[in-house]
PDB file of C-alpha atoms in Angstrom:
ATOM      1  CA  UNK W   1     230.902  55.853 -27.181  1.00 35.00           C
ATOM      2  CA  UNK W   2     232.956  54.242 -24.444  1.00 35.00           C
ATOM      3  CA  UNK W   3     231.257  52.731 -21.416  1.00 36.00           C
ATOM      4  CA  UNK W   4     232.184  54.677 -18.301  1.00 35.00           C
ATOM      5  CA  UNK W   5     232.606  53.101 -14.900  1.00 37.00           C
ATOM      6  CA  UNK W   6     233.143  54.648 -11.452  1.00 38.00           C
ATOM      7  CA  UNK W   7     236.704  55.157 -10.235  1.00 38.00           C
ATOM      8  CA  UNK W   8     235.891  52.872  -7.313  1.00 35.00           C
ATOM      9  CA  UNK W   9     233.039  50.905  -5.801  1.00 32.00           C
ATOM     10  CA  UNK W  10     230.416  53.242  -4.342  1.00 31.00           C
ATOM     11  CA  UNK W  11     228.883  52.672  -0.916  1.00 32.00           C
ATOM     12  CA  UNK W  12     225.112  52.270  -0.814  1.00 32.00           C
ATOM     13  CA  UNK W  13     223.452  55.642  -0.327  1.00 32.00           C
ATOM     14  CA  UNK W  14     220.893  54.049   1.902  1.00 33.00           C
ATOM     15  CA  UNK W  15     223.689  52.892   4.208  1.00 32.00           C
ATOM     16  CA  UNK W  16     225.329  56.287   4.086  1.00 30.00           C
ATOM     17  CA  UNK W  17     222.112  58.056   4.932  1.00 32.00           C
ATOM     18  CA  UNK W  18     221.406  55.625   7.758  1.00 34.00           C
ATOM     19  CA  UNK W  19     224.851  56.256   9.228  1.00 33.00           C
ATOM     20  CA  UNK W  20     224.107  59.969   9.341  1.00 35.00           C
ATOM     21  CA  UNK W  21     220.878  59.843  11.346  1.00 32.00           C
ATOM     22  CA  UNK W  22     221.201  61.640  14.667  1.00 29.00           C
ATOM     23  CA  UNK W  23     218.443  61.739  17.260  1.00 29.00           C
ATOM     24  CA  UNK W  24     217.740  64.527  19.696  1.00 28.00           C
ATOM     25  CA  UNK W  25     216.629  63.233  23.106  1.00 29.00           C
ATOM     26  CA  UNK W  26     213.374  64.789  24.259  1.00 31.00           C
ATOM     27  CA  UNK W  27     213.477  66.616  27.580  1.00 33.00           C
ATOM     28  CA  UNK W  28     211.594  64.763  30.345  1.00 33.00           C
ATOM     29  CA  UNK W  29     210.360  66.059  33.674  1.00 35.00           C
ATOM     30  CA  UNK W  30     212.997  65.036  36.196  1.00 37.00           C
ATOM     31  CA  UNK W  31     211.509  66.313  39.464  1.00 41.00           C
ATOM     32  CA  UNK W  32     210.131  64.366  42.454  1.00 42.00           C
ATOM     33  CA  UNK W  33     206.487  64.941  41.425  1.00 44.00           C
ATOM     34  CA  UNK W  34     204.916  61.525  40.771  1.00 43.00           C
ATOM     35  CA  UNK W  35     202.452  63.046  38.310  1.00 42.00           C
ATOM     36  CA  UNK W  36     205.319  64.403  36.218  1.00 43.00           C
ATOM     37  CA  UNK W  37     206.775  60.931  35.863  1.00 44.00           C
ATOM     38  CA  UNK W  38     203.492  59.732  34.407  1.00 49.00           C
ATOM     39  CA  UNK W  39     203.371  62.458  31.775  1.00 44.00           C
ATOM     40  CA  UNK W  40     204.054  60.975  28.298  1.00 47.00           C
ATOM     41  CA  UNK W  41     207.343  62.101  26.853  1.00 54.00           C
ATOM     42  CA  UNK W  42     207.326  64.051  23.615  1.00 43.00           C
ATOM     43  CA  UNK W  43     208.273  61.854  20.647  1.00 43.00           C
ATOM     44  CA  UNK W  44     211.896  61.986  19.595  1.00 45.00           C
ATOM     45  CA  UNK W  45     212.573  64.128  16.555  1.00 39.00           C
ATOM     46  CA  UNK W  46     215.518  63.185  14.362  1.00 50.00           C
ATOM     47  CA  UNK W  47     217.822  65.754  12.844  1.00 52.00           C
ATOM     48  CA  UNK W  48     216.700  64.526   9.423  1.00 73.00           C
ATOM     49  CA  UNK W  49     213.056  65.185  10.315  1.00 82.00           C
ATOM     50  CA  UNK W  50     213.993  68.733  11.252  1.00 87.00           C
ATOM     51  CA  UNK W  51     215.696  69.106   7.876  1.00 89.00           C
ATOM     52  CA  UNK W  52     212.697  67.642   6.042  1.00 85.00           C
ATOM     53  CA  UNK W  53     210.502  70.267   7.680  1.00 89.00           C
ATOM     54  CA  UNK W  54     212.440  72.924   5.759  1.00 91.00           C
ATOM     55  CA  UNK W  55     211.194  71.561   2.415  1.00 92.00           C
ATOM     56  CA  UNK W  56     208.336  73.492   0.755  1.00 92.00           C
ATOM     57  CA  UNK W  57     204.958  71.856   1.438  1.00 92.00           C
ATOM     58  CA  UNK W  58     204.185  70.963  -2.177  1.00 93.00           C
ATOM     59  CA  UNK W  59     207.529  69.207  -2.673  1.00 93.00           C
ATOM     60  CA  UNK W  60     207.379  67.450   0.701  1.00 92.00           C
ATOM     61  CA  UNK W  61     203.899  66.125  -0.122  1.00 94.00           C
ATOM     62  CA  UNK W  62     205.041  64.891  -3.545  1.00 95.00           C
ATOM     63  CA  UNK W  63     208.015  63.116  -1.951  1.00 95.00           C
ATOM     64  CA  UNK W  64     209.977  63.100  -5.212  1.00 96.00           C
ATOM     65  CA  UNK W  65     211.891  65.812  -7.082  1.00 97.00           C
ATOM     66  CA  UNK W  66     212.631  65.783 -10.804  1.00 98.00           C
ATOM     67  CA  UNK W  67     216.220  66.693 -11.652  1.00 98.00           C
ATOM     68  CA  UNK W  68     217.356  67.802 -15.089  1.00 98.00           C
ATOM     69  CA  UNK W  69     220.796  66.365 -15.920  1.00 98.00           C
ATOM     70  CA  UNK W  70     223.062  66.149 -18.951  1.00 95.00           C
ATOM     71  CA  UNK W  71     224.073  62.544 -18.432  1.00 95.00           C
ATOM     72  CA  UNK W  72     227.241  62.417 -20.534  1.00 91.00           C
ATOM     73  CA  UNK W  73     229.750  64.237 -18.334  1.00 93.00           C
ATOM     74  CA  UNK W  74     231.630  61.569 -16.358  1.00 92.00           C
ATOM     75  CA  UNK W  75     232.472  61.244 -13.561  1.00 95.00           C
ATOM     76  CA  UNK W  76     229.922  63.858 -12.467  1.00 96.00           C
ATOM     77  CA  UNK W  77     226.960  62.308 -14.230  1.00 96.00           C
ATOM     78  CA  UNK W  78     226.710  59.585 -16.869  1.00 96.00           C
ATOM     79  CA  UNK W  79     224.506  56.667 -17.905  1.00 96.00           C
ATOM     80  CA  UNK W  80     224.985  53.145 -16.635  1.00 96.00           C
ATOM     81  CA  UNK W  81     225.208  50.248 -19.070  1.00 94.00           C
ATOM     82  CA  UNK W  82     221.411  49.993 -19.117  1.00 95.00           C
ATOM     83  CA  UNK W  83     221.306  53.367 -20.897  1.00 94.00           C
ATOM     84  CA  UNK W  84     218.829  54.776 -18.378  1.00 94.00           C
ATOM     85  CA  UNK W  85     220.243  54.856 -14.842  1.00 97.00           C
ATOM     86  CA  UNK W  86     222.226  58.030 -14.147  1.00 97.00           C
ATOM     87  CA  UNK W  87     225.430  57.511 -12.141  1.00 97.00           C
ATOM     88  CA  UNK W  88     228.176  59.852 -10.958  1.00 97.00           C
ATOM     89  CA  UNK W  89     229.602  61.637  -7.959  1.00 97.00           C
ATOM     90  CA  UNK W  90     227.182  64.556  -8.354  1.00 97.00           C
ATOM     91  CA  UNK W  91     224.326  62.042  -8.409  1.00 98.00           C
ATOM     92  CA  UNK W  92     225.587  60.360  -5.241  1.00 98.00           C
ATOM     93  CA  UNK W  93     226.058  63.680  -3.447  1.00 98.00           C
ATOM     94  CA  UNK W  94     222.645  65.091  -4.315  1.00 98.00           C
ATOM     95  CA  UNK W  95     220.860  61.793  -3.599  1.00 97.00           C
ATOM     96  CA  UNK W  96     222.518  61.713  -0.163  1.00 97.00           C
ATOM     97  CA  UNK W  97     221.429  65.304   0.525  1.00 97.00           C
ATOM     98  CA  UNK W  98     217.877  64.590  -0.655  1.00 97.00           C
ATOM     99  CA  UNK W  99     217.730  61.541   1.631  1.00 95.00           C
ATOM    100  CA  UNK W 100     218.318  63.940   4.528  1.00 96.00           C
ATOM    101  CA  UNK W 101     215.199  65.801   3.381  1.00 96.00           C
ATOM    102  CA  UNK W 102     213.205  62.553   3.086  1.00 94.00           C
ATOM    103  CA  UNK W 103     212.941  63.050  -0.680  1.00 96.00           C
ATOM    104  CA  UNK W 104     213.535  60.706  -3.579  1.00 96.00           C
ATOM    105  CA  UNK W 105     215.061  61.707  -6.900  1.00 97.00           C
ATOM    106  CA  UNK W 106     213.911  61.305 -10.475  1.00 98.00           C
ATOM    107  CA  UNK W 107     216.870  61.994 -12.768  1.00 98.00           C
ATOM    108  CA  UNK W 108     215.797  63.170 -16.230  1.00 97.00           C
ATOM    109  CA  UNK W 109     218.385  63.281 -19.025  1.00 96.00           C
ATOM    110  CA  UNK W 110     218.391  66.524 -21.035  1.00 96.00           C
ATOM    111  CA  UNK W 111     220.659  68.716 -23.144  1.00 94.00           C
ATOM    112  CA  UNK W 112     222.971  70.731 -20.913  1.00 94.00           C
ATOM    113  CA  UNK W 113     221.926  74.147 -22.198  1.00 91.00           C
ATOM    114  CA  UNK W 114     218.208  73.369 -21.697  1.00 96.00           C
ATOM    115  CA  UNK W 115     218.359  72.469 -18.006  1.00 97.00           C
ATOM    116  CA  UNK W 116     218.362  75.939 -16.436  1.00 97.00           C
ATOM    117  CA  UNK W 117     215.568  76.934 -18.813  1.00 97.00           C
ATOM    118  CA  UNK W 118     213.724  73.782 -17.717  1.00 97.00           C
ATOM    119  CA  UNK W 119     214.047  74.682 -14.030  1.00 98.00           C
ATOM    120  CA  UNK W 120     212.919  78.228 -14.741  1.00 96.00           C
ATOM    121  CA  UNK W 121     209.862  76.988 -16.661  1.00 96.00           C
ATOM    122  CA  UNK W 122     208.944  74.360 -14.065  1.00 96.00           C
ATOM    123  CA  UNK W 123     209.839  71.338 -16.198  1.00 97.00           C
ATOM    124  CA  UNK W 124     212.273  70.217 -13.487  1.00 98.00           C
ATOM    125  CA  UNK W 125     212.298  70.889  -9.754  1.00 97.00           C
ATOM    126  CA  UNK W 126     216.112  70.974  -9.721  1.00 98.00           C
ATOM    127  CA  UNK W 127     219.045  71.023 -12.101  1.00 98.00           C
ATOM    128  CA  UNK W 128     222.295  69.179 -11.398  1.00 98.00           C
ATOM    129  CA  UNK W 129     224.883  68.789 -14.118  1.00 96.00           C
ATOM    130  CA  UNK W 130     228.306  69.949 -12.927  1.00 95.00           C
ATOM    131  CA  UNK W 131     227.050  73.530 -13.194  1.00 95.00           C
ATOM    132  CA  UNK W 132     229.776  76.044 -12.391  1.00 93.00           C
ATOM    133  CA  UNK W 133     228.314  78.844 -10.302  1.00 96.00           C
ATOM    134  CA  UNK W 134     228.402  82.126 -12.223  1.00 94.00           C
ATOM    135  CA  UNK W 135     226.764  85.477 -11.593  1.00 94.00           C
ATOM    136  CA  UNK W 136     224.962  85.252 -14.925  1.00 95.00           C
ATOM    137  CA  UNK W 137     223.360  81.960 -13.902  1.00 96.00           C
ATOM    138  CA  UNK W 138     222.485  83.264 -10.434  1.00 97.00           C
ATOM    139  CA  UNK W 139     220.674  86.177 -12.071  1.00 96.00           C
ATOM    140  CA  UNK W 140     218.272  83.600 -13.549  1.00 96.00           C
ATOM    141  CA  UNK W 141     218.086  80.891 -10.838  1.00 97.00           C
ATOM    142  CA  UNK W 142     219.278  80.044  -7.329  1.00 98.00           C
ATOM    143  CA  UNK W 143     222.429  77.935  -7.065  1.00 98.00           C
ATOM    144  CA  UNK W 144     223.467  75.891  -4.031  1.00 98.00           C
ATOM    145  CA  UNK W 145     227.270  75.593  -3.953  1.00 98.00           C
ATOM    146  CA  UNK W 146     228.498  72.181  -2.736  1.00 98.00           C
ATOM    147  CA  UNK W 147     231.814  71.349  -4.504  1.00 97.00           C
ATOM    148  CA  UNK W 148     234.697  73.170  -6.192  1.00 95.00           C
ATOM    149  CA  UNK W 149     236.423  72.553  -9.507  1.00 94.00           C
ATOM    150  CA  UNK W 150     238.671  74.424 -11.898  1.00 93.00           C
ATOM    151  CA  UNK W 151     239.382  74.064 -15.615  1.00 96.00           C
ATOM    152  CA  UNK W 152     242.013  71.639 -16.920  1.00 96.00           C
ATOM    153  CA  UNK W 153     243.292  71.302 -20.515  1.00 98.00           C
ATOM    154  CA  UNK W 154     244.381  67.950 -21.921  1.00 98.00           C
ATOM    155  CA  UNK W 155     246.079  66.792 -25.124  1.00 98.00           C
ATOM    156  CA  UNK W 156     247.428  63.637 -26.734  1.00 98.00           C
ATOM    157  CA  UNK W 157     250.202  62.033 -24.686  1.00 98.00           C
ATOM    158  CA  UNK W 158     253.527  63.632 -25.441  1.00 97.00           C
ATOM    159  CA  UNK W 159     251.808  66.851 -26.541  1.00 98.00           C
ATOM    160  CA  UNK W 160     252.862  66.375 -30.212  1.00 97.00           C
ATOM    161  CA  UNK W 161     251.502  69.797 -31.234  1.00 95.00           C
ATOM    162  CA  UNK W 162     253.229  71.634 -28.385  1.00 97.00           C
ATOM    163  CA  UNK W 163     249.942  72.995 -27.025  1.00 98.00           C
ATOM    164  CA  UNK W 164     250.251  75.813 -24.501  1.00 97.00           C
ATOM    165  CA  UNK W 165     246.915  77.009 -23.007  1.00 97.00           C
ATOM    166  CA  UNK W 166     248.469  80.451 -22.582  1.00 96.00           C
ATOM    167  CA  UNK W 167     249.255  80.602 -26.315  1.00 97.00           C
ATOM    168  CA  UNK W 168     246.341  78.843 -28.045  1.00 97.00           C
ATOM    169  CA  UNK W 169     246.033  80.925 -31.236  1.00 98.00           C
ATOM    170  CA  UNK W 170     245.645  78.810 -34.358  1.00 98.00           C
ATOM    171  CA  UNK W 171     244.899  75.589 -32.456  1.00 98.00           C
ATOM    172  CA  UNK W 172     241.976  73.248 -32.988  1.00 98.00           C
ATOM    173  CA  UNK W 173     240.148  72.877 -29.658  1.00 98.00           C
ATOM    174  CA  UNK W 174     237.122  70.750 -28.743  1.00 98.00           C
ATOM    175  CA  UNK W 175     234.641  71.738 -26.011  1.00 98.00           C
ATOM    176  CA  UNK W 176     231.170  70.873 -24.822  1.00 95.00           C
ATOM    177  CA  UNK W 177     228.733  73.536 -25.987  1.00 94.00           C
ATOM    178  CA  UNK W 178     226.991  75.776 -23.471  1.00 92.00           C
ATOM    179  CA  UNK W 179     229.614  75.289 -20.752  1.00 93.00           C
ATOM    180  CA  UNK W 180     231.908  77.808 -19.101  1.00 93.00           C
ATOM    181  CA  UNK W 181     234.699  76.180 -21.131  1.00 96.00           C
ATOM    182  CA  UNK W 182     232.841  77.117 -24.301  1.00 96.00           C
ATOM    183  CA  UNK W 183     232.825  80.749 -23.126  1.00 95.00           C
ATOM    184  CA  UNK W 184     236.483  80.475 -22.065  1.00 96.00           C
ATOM    185  CA  UNK W 185     237.741  79.303 -25.458  1.00 98.00           C
ATOM    186  CA  UNK W 186     235.574  81.805 -27.358  1.00 98.00           C
ATOM    187  CA  UNK W 187     237.110  84.641 -25.310  1.00 97.00           C
ATOM    188  CA  UNK W 188     240.625  83.320 -25.949  1.00 98.00           C
ATOM    189  CA  UNK W 189     239.926  83.129 -29.685  1.00 98.00           C
ATOM    190  CA  UNK W 190     238.614  86.714 -29.712  1.00 98.00           C
ATOM    191  CA  UNK W 191     241.791  87.827 -27.954  1.00 98.00           C
ATOM    192  CA  UNK W 192     243.871  86.079 -30.623  1.00 98.00           C
ATOM    193  CA  UNK W 193     242.070  87.955 -33.407  1.00 98.00           C
ATOM    194  CA  UNK W 194     242.394  91.279 -31.587  1.00 98.00           C
ATOM    195  CA  UNK W 195     246.140  90.640 -31.308  1.00 97.00           C
ATOM    196  CA  UNK W 196     246.387  90.021 -35.050  1.00 98.00           C
ATOM    197  CA  UNK W 197     246.925  86.270 -34.693  1.00 98.00           C
ATOM    198  CA  UNK W 198     244.980  83.309 -36.043  1.00 98.00           C
ATOM    199  CA  UNK W 199     241.673  82.533 -34.392  1.00 98.00           C
ATOM    200  CA  UNK W 200     241.213  79.242 -32.536  1.00 98.00           C
ATOM    201  CA  UNK W 201     239.230  76.695 -34.518  1.00 98.00           C
ATOM    202  CA  UNK W 202     236.581  75.664 -32.000  1.00 98.00           C
ATOM    203  CA  UNK W 203     234.559  72.489 -32.377  1.00 98.00           C
ATOM    204  CA  UNK W 204     231.547  72.247 -30.080  1.00 97.00           C
ATOM    205  CA  UNK W 205     229.850  69.017 -29.060  1.00 96.00           C
ATOM    206  CA  UNK W 206     226.719  68.060 -27.150  1.00 93.00           C
ATOM    207  CA  UNK W 207     228.774  65.941 -24.732  1.00 92.00           C
ATOM    208  CA  UNK W 208     232.305  66.024 -23.356  1.00 94.00           C
ATOM    209  CA  UNK W 209     233.077  62.381 -24.300  1.00 94.00           C
ATOM    210  CA  UNK W 210     232.441  63.343 -27.935  1.00 96.00           C
ATOM    211  CA  UNK W 211     234.892  66.223 -27.605  1.00 97.00           C
ATOM    212  CA  UNK W 212     237.430  63.956 -25.896  1.00 97.00           C
ATOM    213  CA  UNK W 213     237.292  61.392 -28.706  1.00 97.00           C
ATOM    214  CA  UNK W 214     238.386  64.019 -31.234  1.00 98.00           C
ATOM    215  CA  UNK W 215     241.542  64.653 -29.188  1.00 98.00           C
ATOM    216  CA  UNK W 216     242.239  60.923 -28.914  1.00 98.00           C
ATOM    217  CA  UNK W 217     241.886  60.588 -32.705  1.00 97.00           C
ATOM    218  CA  UNK W 218     244.045  63.644 -33.399  1.00 97.00           C
ATOM    219  CA  UNK W 219     241.250  65.560 -35.138  1.00 98.00           C
ATOM    220  CA  UNK W 220     241.614  68.318 -32.541  1.00 98.00           C
ATOM    221  CA  UNK W 221     244.732  69.402 -30.684  1.00 98.00           C
ATOM    222  CA  UNK W 222     243.239  69.845 -27.222  1.00 98.00           C
ATOM    223  CA  UNK W 223     240.140  69.984 -25.060  1.00 98.00           C
ATOM    224  CA  UNK W 224     239.336  71.612 -21.752  1.00 98.00           C
ATOM    225  CA  UNK W 225     236.852  70.550 -19.086  1.00 96.00           C
ATOM    226  CA  UNK W 226     236.309  70.561 -15.351  1.00 94.00           C
ATOM    227  CA  UNK W 227     239.219  68.973 -13.494  1.00 94.00           C
ATOM    228  CA  UNK W 228     237.326  65.801 -12.409  1.00 94.00           C
ATOM    229  CA  UNK W 229     236.110  65.269 -15.956  1.00 93.00           C
ATOM    230  CA  UNK W 230     239.544  65.792 -17.477  1.00 95.00           C
ATOM    231  CA  UNK W 231     241.078  63.405 -14.936  1.00 92.00           C
ATOM    232  CA  UNK W 232     238.402  60.831 -15.686  1.00 90.00           C
ATOM    233  CA  UNK W 233     239.072  61.152 -19.426  1.00 93.00           C
ATOM    234  CA  UNK W 234     242.730  60.302 -18.834  1.00 93.00           C
ATOM    235  CA  UNK W 235     241.835  57.261 -16.725  1.00 90.00           C
ATOM    236  CA  UNK W 236     239.172  55.933 -19.079  1.00 90.00           C
ATOM    237  CA  UNK W 237     241.257  56.246 -22.259  1.00 94.00           C
ATOM    238  CA  UNK W 238     244.133  54.348 -20.669  1.00 94.00           C
ATOM    239  CA  UNK W 239     247.784  54.971 -19.949  1.00 93.00           C
ATOM    240  CA  UNK W 240     249.768  56.804 -22.615  1.00 95.00           C
ATOM    241  CA  UNK W 241     246.777  58.155 -24.576  1.00 97.00           C
ATOM    242  CA  UNK W 242     246.102  61.602 -23.087  1.00 97.00           C
ATOM    243  CA  UNK W 243     247.862  63.919 -20.654  1.00 97.00           C
ATOM    244  CA  UNK W 244     247.247  67.201 -18.852  1.00 96.00           C
ATOM    245  CA  UNK W 245     248.820  70.358 -20.194  1.00 97.00           C
ATOM    246  CA  UNK W 246     249.103  73.516 -18.094  1.00 95.00           C
ATOM    247  CA  UNK W 247     247.700  73.948 -14.603  1.00 93.00           C
ATOM    248  CA  UNK W 248     244.130  73.920 -13.316  1.00 92.00           C
ATOM    249  CA  UNK W 249     242.707  77.452 -13.179  1.00 95.00           C
ATOM    250  CA  UNK W 250     239.565  79.429 -12.302  1.00 92.00           C
ATOM    251  CA  UNK W 251     238.404  77.086  -9.529  1.00 92.00           C
ATOM    252  CA  UNK W 252     234.771  77.833  -8.682  1.00 92.00           C
ATOM    253  CA  UNK W 253     231.851  76.126  -6.928  1.00 95.00           C
ATOM    254  CA  UNK W 254     229.482  73.681  -8.569  1.00 96.00           C
ATOM    255  CA  UNK W 255     225.846  74.521  -7.880  1.00 98.00           C
ATOM    256  CA  UNK W 256     222.510  72.730  -7.719  1.00 98.00           C
ATOM    257  CA  UNK W 257     219.903  74.812  -9.533  1.00 98.00           C
ATOM    258  CA  UNK W 258     216.499  75.750  -8.088  1.00 98.00           C
ATOM    259  CA  UNK W 259     213.886  78.183  -9.386  1.00 97.00           C
ATOM    260  CA  UNK W 260     214.682  81.821  -8.610  1.00 97.00           C
ATOM    261  CA  UNK W 261     211.499  82.136  -6.545  1.00 96.00           C
ATOM    262  CA  UNK W 262     212.135  78.890  -4.661  1.00 94.00           C
ATOM    263  CA  UNK W 263     214.593  80.159  -2.073  1.00 95.00           C
ATOM    264  CA  UNK W 264     213.007  77.886   0.542  1.00 96.00           C
ATOM    265  CA  UNK W 265     214.056  74.753  -1.363  1.00 97.00           C
ATOM    266  CA  UNK W 266     217.514  76.172  -1.998  1.00 97.00           C
ATOM    267  CA  UNK W 267     218.005  76.816   1.729  1.00 97.00           C
ATOM    268  CA  UNK W 268     216.763  73.303   2.561  1.00 97.00           C
ATOM    269  CA  UNK W 269     219.270  71.800   0.116  1.00 97.00           C
ATOM    270  CA  UNK W 270     222.125  73.840   1.574  1.00 97.00           C
ATOM    271  CA  UNK W 271     221.201  72.628   5.064  1.00 97.00           C
ATOM    272  CA  UNK W 272     221.071  69.017   3.819  1.00 97.00           C
ATOM    273  CA  UNK W 273     224.486  69.279   2.170  1.00 98.00           C
ATOM    274  CA  UNK W 274     225.915  70.750   5.362  1.00 97.00           C
ATOM    275  CA  UNK W 275     224.423  67.815   7.254  1.00 97.00           C
ATOM    276  CA  UNK W 276     226.165  65.213   5.058  1.00 97.00           C
ATOM    277  CA  UNK W 277     229.377  67.233   5.397  1.00 98.00           C
ATOM    278  CA  UNK W 278     229.075  67.078   9.177  1.00 97.00           C
ATOM    279  CA  UNK W 279     228.312  63.355   9.420  1.00 96.00           C
ATOM    280  CA  UNK W 280     231.071  62.240   7.021  1.00 97.00           C
ATOM    281  CA  UNK W 281     228.870  61.063   4.145  1.00 97.00           C
ATOM    282  CA  UNK W 282     230.089  63.867   1.876  1.00 98.00           C
ATOM    283  CA  UNK W 283     233.774  63.087   2.369  1.00 97.00           C
ATOM    284  CA  UNK W 284     233.191  59.364   1.989  1.00 97.00           C
ATOM    285  CA  UNK W 285     231.551  59.877  -1.418  1.00 97.00           C
ATOM    286  CA  UNK W 286     234.346  62.170  -2.599  1.00 95.00           C
ATOM    287  CA  UNK W 287     236.987  59.699  -1.410  1.00 93.00           C
ATOM    288  CA  UNK W 288     235.373  56.828  -3.264  1.00 94.00           C
ATOM    289  CA  UNK W 289     235.321  58.807  -6.507  1.00 93.00           C
ATOM    290  CA  UNK W 290     238.906  60.043  -5.996  1.00 88.00           C
ATOM    291  CA  UNK W 291     237.935  63.731  -6.053  1.00 91.00           C
ATOM    292  CA  UNK W 292     238.578  64.829  -2.473  1.00 90.00           C
ATOM    293  CA  UNK W 293     240.523  67.853  -3.704  1.00 87.00           C
ATOM    294  CA  UNK W 294     237.190  69.473  -4.629  1.00 93.00           C
ATOM    295  CA  UNK W 295     235.722  69.328  -1.113  1.00 95.00           C
ATOM    296  CA  UNK W 296     234.446  72.571   0.404  1.00 96.00           C
ATOM    297  CA  UNK W 297     233.800  73.412   4.059  1.00 96.00           C
ATOM    298  CA  UNK W 298     230.165  74.472   3.808  1.00 97.00           C
ATOM    299  CA  UNK W 299     227.307  74.590   1.302  1.00 98.00           C
ATOM    300  CA  UNK W 300     225.831  77.998   0.557  1.00 97.00           C
ATOM    301  CA  UNK W 301     222.991  79.462  -1.478  1.00 98.00           C
ATOM    302  CA  UNK W 302     224.232  81.776  -4.239  1.00 97.00           C
ATOM    303  CA  UNK W 303     227.881  81.944  -3.102  1.00 96.00           C
ATOM    304  CA  UNK W 304     230.029  84.902  -4.083  1.00 90.00           C
ATOM    305  CA  UNK W 305     232.121  84.221  -7.184  1.00 86.00           C
ATOM    306  CA  UNK W 306     234.707  86.219  -9.070  1.00 76.00           C
ATOM    307  CA  UNK W 307     233.766  87.180 -12.607  1.00 64.00           C
TER     308      UNK W 307
END
């Protein structure tokens, strides 16, 4: 498996978080009464402290949240060369938001399709793995929307098989299992059969890099993934190896997953994301990863999505 590296050098999250701290001046007694001037002023309360107060008591006392992540989906989330540290723009964004809540993160690698189940069962406090927000997922858990991405197909450079995403019948297509792209290609294959055409031969993999490698080798004709991931695949494989085919479609929010009953934590996360959007940290992270096109104006718990 190839070693993945960020698109650009990432700024220290500690520095980013420090740059975002805003203090609210306490109101002092400003009259002529000498006794008022001797009254101790109330301690200053930072905006971040106000945000941290939104966190449920048990999580705030623990100080650390466990986060289930499928760590083979660059550039959203992937392992560093040490094979343990999880990197990625989703990691940077959530760590920055958690810093606003005075929380630390413990990223736990897991299979993609087990993460929501893990949050629901209490194995993880949160799930973050480039999850597209869908109504089906929101029926099971809360999702905090913080970024937007659509689907992008890619093929070998030059498109030797003449792949057209709008006419995929009979193609060999690789996808990561359990994703919205898995559902997408299954539905397209069913439509082919209903129309009396050849089904799509679908190969499913535990990770997107595995699926990508089969397109590079020519074993499969095409793959489809979230736009940042498809763009990253093109950069990492080098010039003249892969290319986009068709346009991005079905743009939808990414969501951080919390337990369905833990609305309080979901609301705290949304407030923290909105805080890093306001102070510039959010945009700075997106710029450094080259994915500014996915920026949204505000984070929201369980945003409306089209099905």
